[in-house]
Amino acid sequence: MPAVKVSPMKLTKEQVEKLAQLARLNLTPEEATQFSGELTDILGHLAVLGELDTSKVTETAQVTGLANVVREDVVNSELCEPEALLEASPFEKQDHQIKIKRMM
Amino acid sequence: MDLNWLSISEVHAGLMGKKFSAVELAKAYLERVKSGEKLNNFITITEDLALEQAAAVDAKIAAGEEIGMLEGVPAGVKDLLNTKGVRTTCGSKMLENFVSPYESTTTQRLLDNGYVLLGKTNLDEYACGASTETSYFGPSLNPWDLTRVPGGSSGGSVSAVAAGQCIYAIGTDTGGSIRQPAALCGCVGMKVTYGRTSRFGAVAMASSWDTIGPVARSVEDVAHVLNAIAGRDPYDATTPDVAVPNYALDLSKRAAERVKGLRVGVPKEYFEEGVDEEVKAICMAAIREYEKLGAEIVKISLPMTKYGIAVYYITMPGEFSTNLARFDGVRFGHKPSEMEDLLEYYKQSRGEAFGAEIKRRIMVGTFVLSAGYADEFYKQAQRVRTLIVQDFDKAFEDVDVIMGPVSPTTAFKLGEKLDDPLAMYAADMLTIPASAAGLPAISLPCGFSKAGLPVGLQIIGPQFEEGLVLQAAAAYEQVTDWMERKPEF
């Protein structure tokens, strides 16, 4: 496998707006303009990793060597009552459920 | 007797000897929290709860019962940890009115140890920052100079300890968020091995990096708190079943013995360009002190150091944007004015309630994980993370601990870096590598700049060698008196 290429790139205002929608964030037009410049600078800096040949290197996602730690799949309410969880919602509750807006 | 500058063991002796009561102690600290309100270290003050907890300790003492080391000791907790029945804001408008329905493991263990909670301390919003300036509740101030930041993200916790507003505090360290403010405020702050303490109930930032740890005014106090909070937790699958020694046991005696022949690695990359000359000189002087104490100083190289920031600012936003997806204003969080449909509701809730740095990181994270870019950015960063781990593995073949500066500068001015994200990110250039490898590291006060600002020495050890790191730190602390200086504010 060839070395991974990390290249500087420009994020336009339109790309930032698309990204924000994917991330479920409403941005003001001013924010979109500001972030376009800032994210371009940030991604440009991150491209420094392109200097390194990592074709023979494995990825690290976990540093202490644990793998597949499992537990019994049992419901445990000792930490928190379901009613207390419902209380945290800013919405109306009905029949032990949160009543939300329609989906579409 | 000035109750505000006591150590944990002094509190313990004082309570047992009936020199003061736990309620008197709690009141003295609550008073200082209030008189030092301008520091803005507490988002929520839990006065009633603190007095209730203190009274319970007094009742035990009156009944002739033995009390534990942390019983009655007033503490602050970073407002990123859930505390049942108490507001937990994460320094964000999103959770401005959120009252936790459950307790984090760390604070549960402190409750089991009889702690007195004074309040929830200020932080950068969702722990994203190095100055506390991104907090929705405004920045905390550095008690050594009120025009300067305390560092971050655990800036409120650390500033409160430095100002004598609590005896110890709990912080979180993902890329330097305990160590960097500890250095900037002149406290002892410990970042533990990844998994040494439970992350359960701490609002997740970057799950493969996050750690919970103590900050205090002495190495021994840090050790006492670590004794209470370290260890396997069934609610956090990433806490390995590694035995927890008594970190505080005979600490000063063991420290003096341990430092003789201790092999101290000094990485040249921690003393290169980008690090303030005065900070370098003060840290080097501290390292020479170790040589006088019998340690062997070994020059080493950690060549991947300069890639740390890029690795961190790719993998962390990736994990952060994923973790923050749960904040959509439905089960908890900010409810915006009426919205047509649910999708628009999510976007508006998040758009209104998240600050600029949160939005930046969510978008960087969404980008580096997106199809077409994940291999180029996210996976490449994970591979370079492996190279950083290998740097340390190789170094620890020849040395016992690694020492260098914590922060490249002393405390910077409020506003100085707020509008320049890359400058703010560079504040963690020397703390990120140990985080990437999941290593324990401490920030230890080692002097003051000419301007009177504290400087911290970083001591990094191999995984699960918190005991060694604490002993190495205690050896220096015994022969210096930096902690005698108190800030006036």
XYZ file of C-alpha atoms in Angstrom:
593
model
C 0.000 0.000 0.000
C 1.398 3.430 -0.902
C 1.915 6.129 1.676
C -1.280 7.988 2.443
C -1.382 11.431 0.924
C -2.592 14.181 3.207
C -2.949 17.373 1.230
C -3.833 20.944 2.177
C -7.282 21.859 0.940
C -9.626 24.771 0.938
C -13.081 24.487 2.472
C -15.448 26.887 0.743
C -18.375 28.528 2.486
C -20.705 26.179 0.587
C -18.736 23.118 1.751
C -18.841 24.381 5.334
C -22.615 24.811 5.077
C -22.998 21.274 3.716
C -20.776 19.908 6.483
C -22.813 21.786 9.098
C -26.033 20.275 7.779
C -24.489 16.789 7.942
C -23.509 17.529 11.543
C -26.980 18.943 12.252
C -25.836 22.461 13.019
C -27.613 25.573 11.814
C -25.007 28.250 11.093
C -25.563 31.922 10.405
C -24.086 33.192 7.085
C -21.437 35.057 9.107
C -20.456 31.865 10.930
C -20.188 29.962 7.642
C -17.831 32.608 6.251
C -15.737 32.662 9.426
C -15.479 28.862 9.637
C -14.544 28.560 5.957
C -11.322 30.479 6.630
C -10.613 28.874 9.999
C -11.254 25.286 8.939
C -9.094 25.785 5.851
C -6.240 26.941 8.119
C -6.766 24.060 10.545
C -6.911 21.381 7.855
C -3.845 22.929 6.237
C -1.941 22.504 9.485
C -3.142 18.916 9.937
C -1.768 18.034 6.492
C 1.700 17.875 8.089
C 0.980 14.168 8.676
C 1.364 13.648 4.921
C 5.159 13.853 5.435
C 5.228 10.448 7.076
C 5.294 7.099 5.315
C 2.969 4.939 7.374
C 2.470 2.158 4.862
C 3.818 -0.420 7.342
C 2.190 1.030 10.472
C -1.012 -0.281 12.056
C -3.644 2.045 13.514
C -3.987 2.714 17.239
C -7.495 3.165 18.626
C -6.953 1.662 22.096
C -3.773 2.132 24.099
C -3.898 -0.334 26.996
C -4.311 -3.535 25.001
C -7.854 -4.404 26.034
C -10.039 -6.201 23.517
C -13.653 -7.366 23.534
C -14.552 -6.556 27.125
C -18.095 -7.853 27.534
C -20.743 -8.003 30.245
C -24.104 -9.695 30.699
C -26.859 -7.909 28.827
C -29.093 -7.157 31.783
C -31.155 -4.104 32.652
C -29.802 -2.300 35.691
C -31.767 0.559 37.236
C -29.736 0.920 40.417
C -27.949 4.026 39.165
C -30.939 5.879 37.854
C -34.704 5.523 37.696
C -36.243 5.744 34.219
C -38.565 8.488 35.503
C -35.554 10.593 36.480
C -34.176 10.257 32.943
C -37.514 11.419 31.509
C -37.422 14.422 33.841
C -34.292 15.721 32.102
C -36.117 16.230 28.808
C -37.420 19.713 27.973
C -40.418 18.110 26.231
C -43.844 17.087 27.472
C -44.124 13.528 28.761
C -46.955 11.121 28.086
C -47.244 7.461 29.155
C -43.582 7.366 30.292
C -42.431 8.672 26.935
C -41.158 11.959 25.552
C -43.649 13.605 23.202
C -41.729 15.100 20.269
C -42.447 16.939 17.031
C -43.412 14.960 13.954
C -40.433 13.448 12.135
C -40.897 14.881 8.647
C -5.449 28.772 62.306
C -5.808 29.538 58.596
C -7.997 26.698 57.412
C -7.682 27.570 53.731
C -4.177 26.302 53.135
C -4.271 22.952 54.926
C -3.144 19.674 53.400
C -5.377 16.602 53.461
C -3.378 14.975 56.262
C -3.527 18.223 58.283
C -7.303 18.297 57.861
C -7.513 14.683 58.942
C -5.427 15.304 62.055
C -7.319 18.504 62.838
C -10.718 16.822 62.598
C -9.662 13.796 64.635
C -7.983 16.062 67.230
C -11.125 18.220 67.353
C -9.146 21.390 66.525
C -11.962 22.351 64.150
C -15.116 20.718 62.904
C -15.909 19.669 59.351
C -18.702 22.248 59.273
C -16.298 25.023 60.336
C -13.918 23.881 57.643
C -16.639 23.809 54.969
C -17.793 27.290 55.990
C -14.249 28.673 55.760
C -13.908 27.334 52.220
C -17.386 28.438 51.134
C -16.511 31.891 52.434
C -13.378 31.943 50.294
C -15.289 30.681 47.277
C -17.611 33.651 47.671
C -14.952 36.260 48.501
C -13.014 35.091 45.444
C -16.058 35.169 43.191
C -14.253 37.438 40.719
C -12.077 34.454 39.770
C -15.261 32.843 38.378
C -14.058 29.362 39.302
C -17.429 27.896 40.259
C -20.421 27.573 37.932
C -22.585 26.130 40.712
C -21.926 26.430 44.461
C -23.460 23.562 46.476
C -23.502 25.233 49.871
C -26.392 23.310 51.459
C -25.047 19.992 50.250
C -21.536 20.813 51.511
C -22.785 21.729 54.988
C -24.937 18.593 55.105
C -21.995 16.390 54.089
C -19.726 18.118 56.616
C -22.296 17.679 59.405
C -22.424 13.954 58.678
C -18.648 13.741 59.146
C -18.861 15.683 62.408
C -21.556 13.277 63.619
C -19.259 10.324 62.948
C -16.415 11.976 64.862
C -18.740 12.834 67.753
C -19.827 9.188 67.870
C -16.186 8.197 68.239
C -15.959 6.549 64.822
C -12.787 6.435 62.771
C -12.856 8.626 59.703
C -11.060 8.111 56.410
C -8.422 10.398 54.918
C -10.767 12.292 52.585
C -13.681 12.597 55.005
C -14.684 16.184 55.540
C -12.147 17.478 53.021
C -13.692 20.250 50.858
C -13.348 19.724 47.123
C -14.398 21.088 43.773
C -15.448 18.959 40.804
C -15.117 19.958 37.164
C -18.573 20.596 35.780
C -18.103 17.828 33.222
C -18.821 15.061 35.770
C -22.395 14.089 36.531
C -23.390 14.653 40.160
C -26.862 13.366 40.990
C -29.334 16.105 41.874
C -26.787 18.820 41.081
C -26.642 20.849 37.867
C -24.022 19.666 35.357
C -23.490 22.208 32.582
C -20.257 21.228 30.786
C -19.760 24.996 30.557
C -22.339 25.051 27.771
C -25.620 26.801 27.081
C -26.781 23.372 25.884
C -26.855 22.070 29.482
C -27.461 25.340 31.300
C -30.445 23.824 33.148
C -29.482 20.143 33.184
C -29.652 18.439 36.573
C -27.879 15.068 36.554
C -30.135 12.072 37.170
C -27.152 9.895 38.120
C -23.709 10.009 39.713
C -20.357 9.565 37.951
C -18.151 6.761 39.268
C -15.426 9.194 40.326
C -17.769 11.354 42.413
C -19.546 8.251 43.755
C -16.175 7.019 45.045
C -15.541 10.414 46.618
C -19.008 10.320 48.212
C -18.180 6.860 49.567
C -15.018 8.444 51.012
C -16.981 11.200 52.738
C -15.954 14.184 50.627
C -17.501 17.613 50.944
C -18.547 19.035 47.579
C -18.284 22.833 47.486
C -19.423 23.129 43.913
C -18.928 22.463 40.232
C -15.972 24.200 38.669
C -15.670 26.170 35.459
C -14.178 24.753 32.272
C -13.898 25.383 28.575
C -17.183 24.392 26.929
C -17.264 20.568 26.837
C -13.565 20.701 27.835
C -12.655 22.215 24.443
C -9.958 24.788 25.041
C -6.780 25.657 26.906
C -7.903 28.803 28.740
C -11.531 28.425 30.044
C -12.402 31.288 27.692
C -14.801 29.138 25.672
C -17.022 28.604 28.747
C -20.586 29.862 28.265
C -20.298 31.153 31.840
C -17.279 33.350 31.091
C -13.574 32.678 31.737
C -11.970 31.863 35.063
C -9.020 34.066 35.988
C -5.504 33.162 37.016
C -5.102 34.035 40.734
C -1.442 34.974 40.105
C -2.445 37.651 37.591
C -6.085 38.491 36.991
C -5.403 39.682 33.443
C -4.265 36.179 32.506
C -5.978 32.849 31.863
C -5.663 29.941 34.317
C -5.218 27.531 31.409
C -7.737 24.878 30.498
C -9.827 23.106 30.085
C -9.890 22.295 33.859
C -9.071 25.947 34.593
C -11.762 26.498 37.233
C -10.694 23.394 39.170
C -7.051 24.412 39.158
C -7.527 28.122 39.820
C -9.776 27.224 42.785
C -7.056 25.004 44.280
C -4.377 27.648 43.666
C -6.558 30.295 45.311
C -7.207 28.219 48.431
C -10.916 27.841 47.582
C -10.763 24.065 47.912
C -8.157 21.571 49.082
C -8.271 19.499 45.941
C -10.323 19.345 42.802
C -11.202 16.825 40.137
C -10.359 17.644 36.547
C -10.217 15.811 33.259
C -7.225 15.551 30.944
C -7.689 14.569 27.309
C -4.759 16.379 25.666
C -3.409 18.341 28.646
C -6.482 19.759 30.390
C -5.243 19.039 33.931
C -1.494 19.426 33.429
C -1.475 22.686 31.456
C -3.667 24.688 33.894
C -1.774 23.123 36.833
C 1.443 24.478 35.304
C -0.084 27.912 34.657
C -1.507 28.202 38.209
C 1.301 26.507 40.164
C -0.524 23.361 41.307
C 0.209 19.648 41.230
C -2.009 18.041 38.595
C -2.027 14.389 37.595
C -3.086 12.878 34.317
C -3.437 9.158 34.929
C -2.866 6.215 32.630
C -5.801 5.850 30.245
C -8.250 3.595 32.141
C -6.678 4.025 35.599
C -9.765 5.996 36.639
C -13.292 5.405 35.386
C -14.752 7.698 32.747
C -18.293 6.627 33.631
C -20.489 9.658 34.142
C -17.937 12.128 32.834
C -19.358 13.694 29.702
C -17.288 12.211 26.890
C -14.999 14.365 24.813
C -12.564 12.057 22.985
C -13.258 8.589 24.333
C -9.920 6.967 23.485
C -8.019 9.831 25.173
C -10.163 11.031 28.120
C -8.933 10.584 31.707
C -10.167 11.840 35.090
C -7.654 12.988 37.672
C -6.855 15.079 40.754
C -5.276 18.479 41.222
C -4.028 19.682 44.599
C -1.292 21.719 46.268
C 0.994 18.806 47.064
C 2.037 15.484 45.583
C 0.829 13.683 48.700
C -2.648 15.195 48.413
C -2.842 14.091 44.793
C -1.850 10.589 45.937
C -4.590 10.526 48.598
C -7.256 11.466 46.067
C -5.964 8.986 43.514
C -6.196 6.243 46.136
C -9.933 6.913 46.328
C -10.775 7.210 42.639
C -8.451 4.749 40.857
C -9.344 1.222 39.858
C -11.537 -1.025 37.787
C -15.146 0.013 37.271
C -17.713 -2.389 35.819
C -19.434 0.640 34.237
C -16.363 1.556 32.200
C -15.102 -1.336 30.064
C -11.810 0.471 29.405
C -10.656 0.254 33.049
C -8.334 -2.758 33.199
C -8.144 -4.937 36.280
C -4.754 -3.592 37.409
C -4.128 -3.476 41.164
C -4.236 -0.071 42.857
C -1.320 0.348 45.292
C -1.498 2.801 48.198
C 0.019 5.771 46.359
C 0.400 7.847 49.532
C 2.022 5.172 51.716
C 5.425 6.357 52.967
C 5.573 8.646 49.955
C 8.333 10.967 51.166
C 10.517 8.097 52.425
C 10.082 6.062 49.281
C 10.632 9.166 47.108
C 14.047 9.890 48.624
C 15.126 6.296 48.033
C 13.614 5.978 44.582
C 15.294 9.068 43.141
C 18.801 7.644 43.703
C 19.851 6.090 40.417
C 16.555 7.019 38.783
C 17.125 7.270 35.046
C 15.561 10.543 33.885
C 15.086 10.935 30.134
C 15.179 14.498 28.795
C 13.791 14.683 25.248
C 15.503 17.290 23.097
C 12.218 17.970 21.287
C 10.748 19.383 24.529
C 13.420 22.087 24.566
C 13.254 23.217 20.969
C 11.722 26.117 19.066
C 8.249 27.106 20.190
C 9.064 26.699 23.875
C 9.710 29.888 25.823
C 13.389 30.352 26.817
C 12.534 31.170 30.435
C 10.339 28.059 30.731
C 13.160 25.919 29.310
C 15.700 27.370 31.754
C 13.465 26.873 34.799
C 12.653 23.264 33.837
C 16.322 22.522 33.143
C 17.249 23.866 36.579
C 14.691 21.502 38.120
C 16.134 18.571 36.179
C 19.629 19.479 37.457
C 18.157 19.339 40.953
C 17.270 15.706 40.260
C 20.876 15.091 39.306
C 21.941 16.459 42.713
C 19.483 14.071 44.341
C 21.234 11.147 42.690
C 19.272 10.697 39.479
C 20.990 9.912 36.215
C 20.095 12.339 33.418
C 19.851 10.740 29.981
C 19.440 12.706 26.750
C 16.758 11.131 24.601
C 14.797 11.886 21.453
C 11.053 11.588 20.829
C 11.042 12.468 17.124
C 7.271 12.171 16.678
C 6.594 14.993 19.171
C 6.008 17.578 16.451
C 3.197 15.504 14.935
C 1.259 15.295 18.213
C -0.969 18.310 17.602
C -2.009 17.109 14.142
C -2.733 13.578 15.419
C -4.784 15.022 18.260
C -6.708 17.596 16.243
C -7.804 14.875 13.812
C -8.659 11.951 16.095
C -10.109 14.051 18.928
C -12.618 15.978 16.755
C -13.569 12.681 15.115
C -14.446 11.173 18.480
C -15.822 14.473 19.791
C -18.241 15.031 16.912
C -19.499 11.473 17.386
C -19.937 11.910 21.152
C -21.666 15.270 20.753
C -24.297 13.793 18.428
C -26.332 12.876 21.519
C -26.884 16.529 22.373
C -29.887 17.325 20.227
C -32.196 18.996 22.751
C -34.609 16.069 22.993
C -33.716 13.852 25.954
C -31.884 16.759 27.561
C -30.486 20.099 26.533
C -31.487 23.357 24.914
C -34.998 23.745 23.541
C -35.145 26.373 20.807
C -38.288 28.293 19.867
C -40.885 26.312 17.918
C -39.653 24.410 14.889
C -41.492 22.823 11.988
C -40.092 19.328 12.240
C -37.702 17.308 14.322
C -34.685 17.575 11.996
C -34.919 21.358 11.995
C -35.328 21.253 15.779
C -32.017 19.354 16.185
C -30.134 21.776 13.960
C -31.562 24.829 15.648
C -30.970 23.474 19.171
C -27.318 22.760 18.369
C -26.830 25.927 16.321
C -28.115 28.098 19.150
C -26.559 26.285 22.106
C -23.017 25.393 20.982
C -20.210 27.950 21.021
C -17.810 28.576 18.134
C -15.094 26.131 19.244
C -17.616 23.319 19.662
C -18.947 23.945 16.165
C -15.411 24.050 14.745
C -14.519 20.698 16.300
C -17.795 19.058 15.307
C -17.246 20.135 11.714
C -13.572 19.130 11.628
C -14.598 15.776 13.111
C -17.423 15.302 10.633
C -15.003 16.141 7.824
C -12.157 13.816 8.855
C -14.584 10.918 9.261
C -16.444 11.548 5.999
C -16.274 9.160 3.052
C -13.296 9.975 0.863
C -11.330 11.719 3.614
C -11.368 9.216 6.485
C -8.342 7.306 5.146
C -6.383 10.418 4.329
C -7.005 12.106 7.680
C -8.452 9.917 10.441
C -6.683 6.638 9.707
C -3.400 8.362 8.918
C -3.636 10.108 12.297
C -4.251 6.766 14.015
C -1.158 5.333 12.327
C 0.973 8.280 13.434
C -0.490 7.779 16.925
C 1.111 4.327 16.775
C 4.456 5.971 15.936
C 4.121 8.220 19.004
C 3.425 5.135 21.169
C 6.556 3.500 19.702
C 8.611 6.628 20.482
C 7.794 6.220 24.169
C 8.190 2.414 24.154
C 11.701 2.840 22.825
C 12.532 5.627 25.296
C 11.376 3.578 28.287
C 13.843 0.825 27.362
C 16.584 3.165 28.620
C 14.936 5.468 31.155
C 12.502 5.210 34.088
C 10.743 8.565 33.661
C 10.773 11.411 31.138
C 10.958 15.075 32.141
C 10.364 18.345 30.347
C 8.137 21.411 30.408
C 4.333 21.027 30.629
C 3.382 24.171 28.772
C 5.468 26.006 26.165
C 4.652 29.323 27.877
C 3.553 30.731 31.219
C -0.054 31.954 31.583
C -1.072 34.056 28.588
C -3.338 37.116 28.544
C -7.109 36.822 28.351
C -8.126 37.214 24.719
C -4.587 36.684 23.415
C -5.317 33.398 21.625
C -9.100 33.216 21.629
C -9.517 34.277 17.997
C -6.642 32.149 16.743
C -7.580 28.459 17.092
C -4.187 27.185 15.918
C -2.334 29.273 18.507
C -4.648 27.919 21.218
C -4.101 24.335 19.999
C -0.317 24.792 20.306
C -0.713 25.255 24.086
C -0.952 21.447 24.322
C 2.075 20.638 22.146
C 4.039 19.056 25.029
C 1.127 17.364 26.817
C -0.516 15.667 23.833
C 2.186 13.012 23.194
C 1.794 11.362 26.639
C -1.980 11.443 26.149
C -1.653 9.797 22.743
C 0.220 6.897 24.370
C -2.103 6.744 27.400
C 0.770 7.427 29.815
C 0.576 8.855 33.342
C 2.098 12.318 33.681
C 2.214 14.936 36.380
C 2.587 18.695 36.373
C 4.814 19.750 39.244
C 5.513 23.366 40.264
C 9.213 24.061 39.598
C 9.613 27.816 39.786
C 8.368 31.230 38.727
C 9.114 33.462 35.771
C 10.529 36.962 36.260
C 6.963 38.224 35.900
C 5.976 36.065 38.887
C 4.073 33.411 36.932
C 4.334 29.712 37.837
C 6.131 27.143 35.678
C 5.411 23.402 35.732
C 7.724 20.444 35.217
C 6.175 17.457 33.464
C 7.128 13.966 34.619
C 5.934 11.134 32.379
C 6.050 7.449 33.331
C 5.205 4.103 31.734
C 1.572 2.953 31.810
C 0.169 2.254 35.299
C 3.341 3.597 36.949
C 1.504 6.431 38.716
C 3.309 5.390 41.902
C 6.711 5.937 40.317
C 5.682 9.312 38.856
C 4.361 10.459 42.250
C 7.538 9.326 44.017
C 9.727 11.109 41.471
C 7.648 14.271 41.922
C 7.702 14.056 45.724
C 11.511 13.794 45.749
C 11.817 17.254 44.162
C 8.984 18.725 46.184
C 10.793 17.769 49.416
C 13.836 19.880 48.570
C 12.020 22.921 47.184
C 9.490 25.345 48.616
C 7.589 26.649 45.595
C 4.275 25.792 47.224
C 4.996 28.181 50.090
C 4.168 31.092 47.784
C 0.515 32.023 47.738
C -1.190 34.185 45.147
C -2.719 37.487 46.247
C -5.782 38.491 44.339
